[in-house]
Amino acid sequence: MKSSVKEQSRFDARLPKEQKQLFEKAATLGGYRNLSDFVFQSAQEKAQEIIQQQELILASEKDAQLFFDALTHANEPSEGLKKALQEYQQWTAKI
């Protein structure tokens, strides 16, 4: 039977002493177990936020392009649509 063990890798960083002290204080005040938990959780949240925002922008750009293409390369209205327009115009003329 195989156990599911997460593969891990190491991340080292050098930072100014004041910045480390700031992070440690935030970790303590935030109730994190240690500095590493604080840094990794914060970095993961920010990474997810950036990725989500970028994906939203890309989706919006794609939607805008589809809309623009539909406007500039519109097909001729179908017979059903033409009939519906006629019926609508007749109905609104009575009002």
PDB file of C-alpha atoms in Angstrom, residues 13-92:
ATOM      1  CA  ALA A  13      16.081  33.875   1.518  1.00  0.00           C
ATOM      2  CA  ARG A  14      18.289  36.609   2.867  1.00  0.00           C
ATOM      3  CA  LEU A  15      16.583  39.696   4.219  1.00  0.00           C
ATOM      4  CA  PRO A  16      17.426  42.689   6.349  1.00  0.00           C
ATOM      5  CA  LYS A  17      17.280  42.120  10.110  1.00  0.00           C
ATOM      6  CA  GLU A  18      14.551  44.760  10.517  1.00  0.00           C
ATOM      7  CA  GLN A  19      12.361  43.062   7.944  1.00  0.00           C
ATOM      8  CA  LYS A  20      12.787  39.689   9.649  1.00  0.00           C
ATOM      9  CA  GLN A  21      11.833  41.248  12.974  1.00  0.00           C
ATOM     10  CA  LEU A  22       8.757  42.796  11.379  1.00  0.00           C
ATOM     11  CA  PHE A  23       7.702  39.439   9.932  1.00  0.00           C
ATOM     12  CA  GLU A  24       8.320  37.670  13.239  1.00  0.00           C
ATOM     13  CA  LYS A  25       6.186  40.206  15.092  1.00  0.00           C
ATOM     14  CA  ALA A  26       3.383  39.825  12.558  1.00  0.00           C
ATOM     15  CA  ALA A  27       3.616  36.035  12.794  1.00  0.00           C
ATOM     16  CA  THR A  28       3.356  36.157  16.567  1.00  0.00           C
ATOM     17  CA  LEU A  29       0.484  38.645  16.568  1.00  0.00           C
ATOM     18  CA  GLY A  30      -1.275  36.692  13.832  1.00  0.00           C
ATOM     19  CA  GLY A  31      -1.144  33.457  15.814  1.00  0.00           C
ATOM     20  CA  TYR A  32       1.086  31.573  13.388  1.00  0.00           C
ATOM     21  CA  ARG A  33       3.170  28.686  14.736  1.00  0.00           C
ATOM     22  CA  ASN A  34       6.378  30.172  13.404  1.00  0.00           C
ATOM     23  CA  LEU A  35       7.876  32.609  10.919  1.00  0.00           C
ATOM     24  CA  SER A  36       7.927  30.052   8.118  1.00  0.00           C
ATOM     25  CA  ASP A  37       4.186  29.377   8.443  1.00  0.00           C
ATOM     26  CA  PHE A  38       3.486  33.102   8.328  1.00  0.00           C
ATOM     27  CA  VAL A  39       5.699  33.755   5.310  1.00  0.00           C
ATOM     28  CA  PHE A  40       4.476  30.766   3.319  1.00  0.00           C
ATOM     29  CA  GLN A  41       0.803  31.340   4.107  1.00  0.00           C
ATOM     30  CA  SER A  42       1.098  35.035   3.223  1.00  0.00           C
ATOM     31  CA  ALA A  43       3.002  34.297   0.027  1.00  0.00           C
ATOM     32  CA  GLN A  44       0.506  31.599  -0.989  1.00  0.00           C
ATOM     33  CA  GLU A  45      -2.474  33.922  -0.439  1.00  0.00           C
ATOM     34  CA  LYS A  46      -0.825  36.686  -2.458  1.00  0.00           C
ATOM     35  CA  ALA A  47       0.148  34.254  -5.236  1.00  0.00           C
ATOM     36  CA  GLN A  48      -3.415  32.960  -5.488  1.00  0.00           C
ATOM     37  CA  GLU A  49      -4.754  36.539  -5.555  1.00  0.00           C
ATOM     38  CA  ILE A  50      -2.376  37.527  -8.379  1.00  0.00           C
ATOM     39  CA  ILE A  51      -3.171  34.409 -10.411  1.00  0.00           C
ATOM     40  CA  GLN A  52      -6.921  34.836  -9.950  1.00  0.00           C
ATOM     41  CA  GLN A  53      -6.738  38.507 -10.927  1.00  0.00           C
ATOM     42  CA  GLN A  54      -4.663  37.719 -14.021  1.00  0.00           C
ATOM     43  CA  GLU A  55      -7.027  34.939 -15.082  1.00  0.00           C
ATOM     44  CA  LEU A  56      -9.968  37.319 -14.654  1.00  0.00           C
ATOM     45  CA  ILE A  57      -8.234  39.937 -16.815  1.00  0.00           C
ATOM     46  CA  LEU A  58      -7.498  37.348 -19.506  1.00  0.00           C
ATOM     47  CA  ALA A  59     -11.104  36.140 -19.442  1.00  0.00           C
ATOM     48  CA  SER A  60     -12.361  39.736 -19.660  1.00  0.00           C
ATOM     49  CA  GLU A  61     -10.081  40.453 -22.618  1.00  0.00           C
ATOM     50  CA  LYS A  62     -11.287  37.286 -24.348  1.00  0.00           C
ATOM     51  CA  ASP A  63     -14.940  38.217 -23.721  1.00  0.00           C
ATOM     52  CA  ALA A  64     -14.335  41.743 -25.012  1.00  0.00           C
ATOM     53  CA  GLN A  65     -12.728  40.364 -28.164  1.00  0.00           C
ATOM     54  CA  LEU A  66     -15.624  37.951 -28.721  1.00  0.00           C
ATOM     55  CA  PHE A  67     -18.133  40.794 -28.248  1.00  0.00           C
ATOM     56  CA  PHE A  68     -16.219  43.100 -30.592  1.00  0.00           C
ATOM     57  CA  ASP A  69     -15.959  40.346 -33.208  1.00  0.00           C
ATOM     58  CA  ALA A  70     -19.703  39.697 -32.936  1.00  0.00           C
ATOM     59  CA  LEU A  71     -20.410  43.384 -33.517  1.00  0.00           C
ATOM     60  CA  THR A  72     -18.015  43.852 -36.399  1.00  0.00           C
ATOM     61  CA  HIS A  73     -18.677  40.537 -38.112  1.00  0.00           C
ATOM     62  CA  ALA A  74     -22.393  40.189 -37.476  1.00  0.00           C
ATOM     63  CA  ASN A  75     -24.278  37.565 -39.441  1.00  0.00           C
ATOM     64  CA  GLU A  76     -27.419  38.407 -41.348  1.00  0.00           C
ATOM     65  CA  PRO A  77     -30.526  37.959 -39.193  1.00  0.00           C
ATOM     66  CA  SER A  78     -32.262  34.627 -39.631  1.00  0.00           C
ATOM     67  CA  GLU A  79     -35.796  34.360 -40.974  1.00  0.00           C
ATOM     68  CA  GLY A  80     -37.038  33.614 -37.466  1.00  0.00           C
ATOM     69  CA  LEU A  81     -35.404  36.759 -36.115  1.00  0.00           C
ATOM     70  CA  LYS A  82     -36.829  38.856 -38.962  1.00  0.00           C
ATOM     71  CA  LYS A  83     -40.300  37.457 -38.242  1.00  0.00           C
ATOM     72  CA  ALA A  84     -39.921  38.175 -34.526  1.00  0.00           C
ATOM     73  CA  LEU A  85     -38.967  41.788 -35.334  1.00  0.00           C
ATOM     74  CA  GLN A  86     -42.024  42.185 -37.539  1.00  0.00           C
ATOM     75  CA  GLU A  87     -44.287  40.785 -34.827  1.00  0.00           C
ATOM     76  CA  TYR A  88     -42.705  43.080 -32.237  1.00  0.00           C
ATOM     77  CA  GLN A  89     -43.135  46.136 -34.462  1.00  0.00           C
ATOM     78  CA  GLN A  90     -46.783  45.233 -35.105  1.00  0.00           C
ATOM     79  CA  TRP A  91     -47.382  44.705 -31.389  1.00  0.00           C
ATOM     80  CA  THR A  92     -45.733  48.004 -30.371  1.00  0.00           C
TER      81      THR A  92
END
